[in-house]
Amino acid sequence: GIQVEQSPPDLILQEGANSTLRCNFSDSVNNLQWFHQNPWGQLINLFYIPSGTKQNGRLSATTVATERYSLLYISSSQTTDSGVYFCAVVRTIYTGANSKLTFGKGITLSVRP
Amino acid sequence: DAGVTQSPTHLIKTRGQQVTLRCSPKSGHDTVSWYQQALGQGPQFIFQYYEEEERQRGNFPDRFSGHQYPNYSSELNVNALLLGDSALYLCASSLAGGALEQFFGPGTRLTVL
């Protein structure tokens, strides 16, 4: 099956700093989503981005499908940005319903005041 | 607009027991997927329900079973619980149609003693 690798595994930032989180995948994908998991375990949707660039406030994401990677940018980080960031991809489209997501192991971000 | 809901929030069981977890999808969604997240790992796909049928299944034993009701809500049942079944169980809802965006509930944290 497809392999999803995220880097770095851990990241510590001072409040106000910028960061780039990377997601590499081993094969072509039909969908890619970025999530933020809060301390209570809830996965919060950040971006649905199979290709191209999107921005939402201080966050933006770019997926270069032909080179098999995606980047999540966080600018002017805040303590509330702390948590685990997951990248998840769809390799094979299942036409009978929706397609399963394959997740990376996540990046743990700590933003210090 | 109600998001994805799951119940219960936490659950403690002993080895050999059976457990049922519940999920109500986001309003307007008809497809429910279940994922298991062990500590420090990314979520792993268990199975998916659409039109009250199991459509796809991940690499999980048949101790894991499910059901979808006409109102699209879903249950995950686990029989003969093992210590290794301790995890966060996440439900995701979406529309059927290939590789559409999935939205997750807050999860049920299962502890098996």
CSV table of C-alpha atoms in Angstrom, one decimal:
chain,number,residue,atom,x,y,z
A,1,GLY,CA,0.0,0.0,0.0
A,2,ILE,CA,0.9,3.7,-0.2
A,3,GLN,CA,3.4,5.0,2.3
A,4,VAL,CA,2.9,8.5,3.9
A,5,GLU,CA,5.9,10.0,5.7
A,6,GLN,CA,5.7,13.3,7.6
A,7,SER,CA,8.6,15.4,8.8
A,8,PRO,CA,9.9,16.5,11.1
A,9,PRO,CA,8.3,14.2,13.7
A,10,ASP,CA,8.5,16.9,16.4
A,11,LEU,CA,8.7,20.6,16.2
A,12,ILE,CA,9.1,23.2,19.0
A,13,LEU,CA,8.5,26.9,18.2
A,14,GLN,CA,8.4,30.2,20.0
A,15,GLU,CA,5.1,32.0,19.6
A,16,GLY,CA,5.2,34.2,16.5
A,17,ALA,CA,7.5,32.0,14.5
A,18,ASN,CA,6.7,30.5,11.2
A,19,SER,CA,7.0,26.8,10.3
A,20,THR,CA,6.7,24.3,7.4
A,21,LEU,CA,5.4,20.8,7.8
A,22,ARG,CA,6.1,18.3,5.1
A,23,CYS,CA,4.2,15.2,3.8
A,24,ASN,CA,5.8,12.8,1.3
A,25,PHE,CA,3.8,10.0,-0.3
A,26,SER,CA,5.1,7.0,-2.2
A,27,ASP,CA,2.6,6.9,-5.1
A,28,SER,CA,0.1,9.1,-6.9
A,29,VAL,CA,-2.9,10.2,-4.9
A,30,ASN,CA,-6.5,11.2,-5.7
A,31,ASN,CA,-7.0,13.2,-2.5
A,32,LEU,CA,-5.0,14.7,0.3
A,33,GLN,CA,-6.2,16.2,3.6
A,34,TRP,CA,-4.4,18.0,6.4
A,35,PHE,CA,-5.8,17.7,9.9
A,36,HIS,CA,-5.0,19.2,13.3
A,37,GLN,CA,-5.6,16.8,16.2
A,38,ASN,CA,-6.3,18.7,19.4
A,39,PRO,CA,-5.3,17.5,22.9
A,40,TRP,CA,-8.8,15.8,23.3
A,41,GLY,CA,-8.3,13.8,20.1
A,42,GLN,CA,-10.6,15.6,17.8
A,43,LEU,CA,-9.3,15.7,14.2
A,44,ILE,CA,-10.0,19.2,12.8
A,45,ASN,CA,-10.1,19.6,9.0
A,46,LEU,CA,-7.5,22.1,7.8
A,47,PHE,CA,-7.3,21.6,4.1
A,48,TYR,CA,-8.7,19.3,1.3
A,49,ILE,CA,-6.0,19.7,-1.3
A,50,PRO,CA,-5.3,17.0,-3.9
A,51,SER,CA,-3.3,19.6,-5.8
A,52,GLY,CA,-2.5,23.3,-5.9
A,53,THR,CA,-2.3,25.9,-3.1
A,54,LYS,CA,-4.9,27.0,-0.6
A,55,GLN,CA,-4.9,29.6,2.2
A,56,ASN,CA,-7.0,29.9,5.3
A,57,GLY,CA,-5.9,32.8,7.6
A,58,ARG,CA,-2.4,32.1,9.0
A,59,LEU,CA,-2.4,28.6,7.4
A,60,SER,CA,-1.7,27.7,3.8
A,61,ALA,CA,-1.0,24.4,2.0
A,62,THR,CA,0.6,23.4,-1.2
A,63,THR,CA,0.4,19.9,-2.8
A,64,VAL,CA,2.7,19.1,-5.8
A,65,ALA,CA,1.1,15.9,-6.9
A,66,THR,CA,3.6,15.2,-9.6
A,67,GLU,CA,6.5,15.3,-7.1
A,68,ARG,CA,4.5,13.4,-4.4
A,69,TYR,CA,4.6,15.9,-1.6
A,70,SER,CA,2.5,18.4,0.3
A,71,LEU,CA,3.5,21.3,2.6
A,72,LEU,CA,1.6,22.9,5.4
A,73,TYR,CA,2.7,26.4,6.3
A,74,ILE,CA,1.9,28.0,9.7
A,75,SER,CA,2.7,31.7,10.0
A,76,SER,CA,2.9,33.7,13.2
A,77,SER,CA,2.3,30.6,15.3
A,78,GLN,CA,0.2,30.8,18.5
A,79,THR,CA,0.0,28.5,21.5
A,80,THR,CA,-3.4,27.3,20.3
A,81,ASP,CA,-1.6,25.8,17.2
A,82,SER,CA,0.0,23.2,19.4
A,83,GLY,CA,-1.1,19.6,18.8
A,84,VAL,CA,-0.5,16.9,16.2
A,85,TYR,CA,-0.8,17.5,12.5
A,86,PHE,CA,-1.7,14.7,10.2
A,87,CYS,CA,-1.5,14.3,6.5
A,88,ALA,CA,-3.9,11.7,5.0
A,89,VAL,CA,-4.1,10.6,1.4
A,90,VAL,CA,-6.5,8.6,-0.9
A,91,ARG,CA,-4.5,6.3,-3.3
A,92,THR,CA,-7.3,4.4,-5.0
A,93,ILE,CA,-10.7,5.8,-5.7
A,94,TYR,CA,-13.5,3.4,-4.5
A,95,THR,CA,-16.5,4.2,-6.6
A,96,GLY,CA,-18.9,2.2,-4.4
A,97,ALA,CA,-18.9,4.9,-1.7
A,98,ASN,CA,-16.0,7.0,-0.6
A,99,SER,CA,-12.4,6.1,-0.5
A,100,LYS,CA,-10.3,5.2,2.6
A,101,LEU,CA,-7.7,7.6,4.0
A,102,THR,CA,-4.2,6.5,4.7
A,103,PHE,CA,-2.5,8.6,7.4
A,104,GLY,CA,1.0,9.5,8.2
A,105,LYS,CA,2.3,9.2,11.8
A,106,GLY,CA,1.8,12.9,12.4
A,107,ILE,CA,4.0,15.9,13.4
A,108,THR,CA,3.8,17.0,17.0
A,109,LEU,CA,4.0,20.8,17.2
A,110,SER,CA,4.6,22.6,20.5
A,111,VAL,CA,4.3,26.4,20.5
A,112,ARG,CA,5.8,28.0,23.5
A,113,PRO,CA,4.7,31.5,24.8
B,1,ASP,CA,-25.3,22.4,11.2
B,2,ALA,CA,-24.5,19.5,13.5
B,3,GLY,CA,-21.1,17.9,13.0
B,4,VAL,CA,-20.2,14.3,13.5
B,5,THR,CA,-21.1,13.0,16.9
B,6,GLN,CA,-19.9,9.9,18.7
B,7,SER,CA,-20.8,8.2,21.9
B,8,PRO,CA,-19.7,7.3,24.5
B,9,THR,CA,-16.7,9.6,25.0
B,10,HIS,CA,-14.8,7.1,27.2
B,11,LEU,CA,-15.3,3.5,27.9
B,12,ILE,CA,-13.5,1.0,30.1
B,13,LYS,CA,-13.9,-2.8,29.5
B,14,THR,CA,-12.2,-6.0,30.5
B,15,ARG,CA,-10.6,-8.6,28.2
B,16,GLY,CA,-13.2,-10.8,26.6
B,17,GLN,CA,-16.1,-8.4,26.8
B,18,GLN,CA,-17.9,-6.9,23.9
B,19,VAL,CA,-18.4,-3.2,23.1
B,20,THR,CA,-20.6,-1.1,20.9
B,21,LEU,CA,-19.6,2.4,19.8
B,22,ARG,CA,-22.0,4.8,18.0
B,23,CYS,CA,-21.7,7.5,15.4
B,24,SER,CA,-24.0,10.0,13.8
B,25,PRO,CA,-22.7,11.6,10.6
B,26,LYS,CA,-22.7,15.2,9.7
B,27,SER,CA,-26.1,16.4,8.4
B,28,GLY,CA,-26.5,15.6,4.7
B,29,HIS,CA,-23.8,12.9,4.7
B,30,ASP,CA,-24.5,9.3,3.9
B,31,THR,CA,-21.2,7.4,4.3
B,32,VAL,CA,-19.6,6.5,7.6
B,33,SER,CA,-16.0,5.2,8.0
B,34,TRP,CA,-14.4,3.9,11.2
B,35,TYR,CA,-10.8,4.3,12.1
B,36,GLN,CA,-8.7,3.1,15.0
B,37,GLN,CA,-5.9,5.3,16.4
B,38,ALA,CA,-3.4,3.7,18.8
B,39,LEU,CA,-1.3,5.9,21.0
B,40,GLY,CA,1.4,7.8,19.0
B,41,GLN,CA,0.2,6.5,15.7
B,42,GLY,CA,-2.0,7.8,12.8
B,43,PRO,CA,-5.5,6.5,12.5
B,44,GLN,CA,-5.9,3.2,10.7
B,45,PHE,CA,-9.0,2.4,8.5
B,46,ILE,CA,-11.3,-0.3,9.9
B,47,PHE,CA,-14.3,-0.3,7.5
B,48,GLN,CA,-16.8,1.9,5.7
B,49,TYR,CA,-20.6,1.8,5.5
B,50,TYR,CA,-22.8,3.1,2.7
B,51,GLU,CA,-26.4,2.2,2.0
B,52,GLU,CA,-26.4,0.0,5.1
B,53,GLU,CA,-23.7,-2.2,3.7
B,54,GLU,CA,-20.1,-2.7,4.5
B,55,ARG,CA,-18.3,-1.4,1.4
B,56,GLN,CA,-14.6,-1.6,2.2
B,57,ARG,CA,-12.6,-3.1,5.0
B,58,GLY,CA,-9.1,-2.6,6.3
B,59,ASN,CA,-6.8,-5.2,7.8
B,60,PHE,CA,-8.9,-5.9,10.9
B,61,PRO,CA,-10.2,-9.3,12.2
B,62,ASP,CA,-13.8,-10.2,12.0
B,63,ARG,CA,-14.1,-9.5,15.7
B,64,PHE,CA,-14.7,-6.0,14.4
B,65,SER,CA,-18.1,-5.6,12.9
B,66,GLY,CA,-20.5,-2.8,12.2
B,67,HIS,CA,-23.9,-1.7,11.1
B,68,GLN,CA,-25.5,1.3,9.4
B,69,TYR,CA,-29.1,2.4,10.0
B,70,PRO,CA,-31.5,4.0,7.5
B,71,ASN,CA,-30.8,7.4,9.1
B,72,TYR,CA,-27.1,6.9,8.2
B,73,SER,CA,-25.9,6.5,11.8
B,74,SER,CA,-23.5,3.7,12.4
B,75,GLU,CA,-22.3,1.3,15.1
B,76,LEU,CA,-18.9,-0.3,15.6
B,77,ASN,CA,-18.9,-3.6,17.5
B,78,VAL,CA,-15.9,-5.3,18.9
B,79,ASN,CA,-16.2,-8.8,20.3
B,80,ALA,CA,-13.8,-10.7,22.6
B,81,LEU,CA,-11.8,-7.6,23.5
B,82,LEU,CA,-8.0,-7.8,23.7
B,83,LEU,CA,-5.7,-5.5,25.5
B,84,GLY,CA,-4.4,-4.3,22.1
B,85,ASP,CA,-7.9,-3.0,21.2
B,86,SER,CA,-7.3,-0.1,23.6
B,87,ALA,CA,-7.3,2.9,21.3
B,88,LEU,CA,-9.1,6.0,20.2
B,89,TYR,CA,-11.9,5.0,17.8
B,90,LEU,CA,-12.8,7.7,15.3
B,91,CYS,CA,-15.8,8.0,13.0
B,92,ALA,CA,-15.7,9.9,9.8
B,93,SER,CA,-18.6,11.0,7.7
B,94,SER,CA,-18.7,12.1,4.0
B,95,LEU,CA,-20.8,11.9,0.9
B,96,ALA,CA,-20.3,8.9,-1.4
B,97,GLY,CA,-18.5,9.7,-4.6
B,98,GLY,CA,-14.9,8.7,-5.0
B,99,ALA,CA,-12.4,10.7,-3.0
B,100,LEU,CA,-14.5,13.4,-1.2
B,101,GLU,CA,-13.5,15.2,2.0
B,102,GLN,CA,-14.1,13.4,5.2
B,103,PHE,CA,-15.0,14.9,8.6
B,104,PHE,CA,-14.3,13.3,11.9
B,105,GLY,CA,-16.1,13.1,15.2
B,106,PRO,CA,-14.5,13.6,18.6
B,107,GLY,CA,-13.8,9.9,19.1
B,108,THR,CA,-14.4,7.3,21.7
B,109,ARG,CA,-11.5,6.4,23.9
B,110,LEU,CA,-11.6,2.7,24.7
B,111,THR,CA,-9.5,1.2,27.5
B,112,VAL,CA,-9.3,-2.6,27.8
B,113,LEU,CA,-8.1,-3.9,31.2
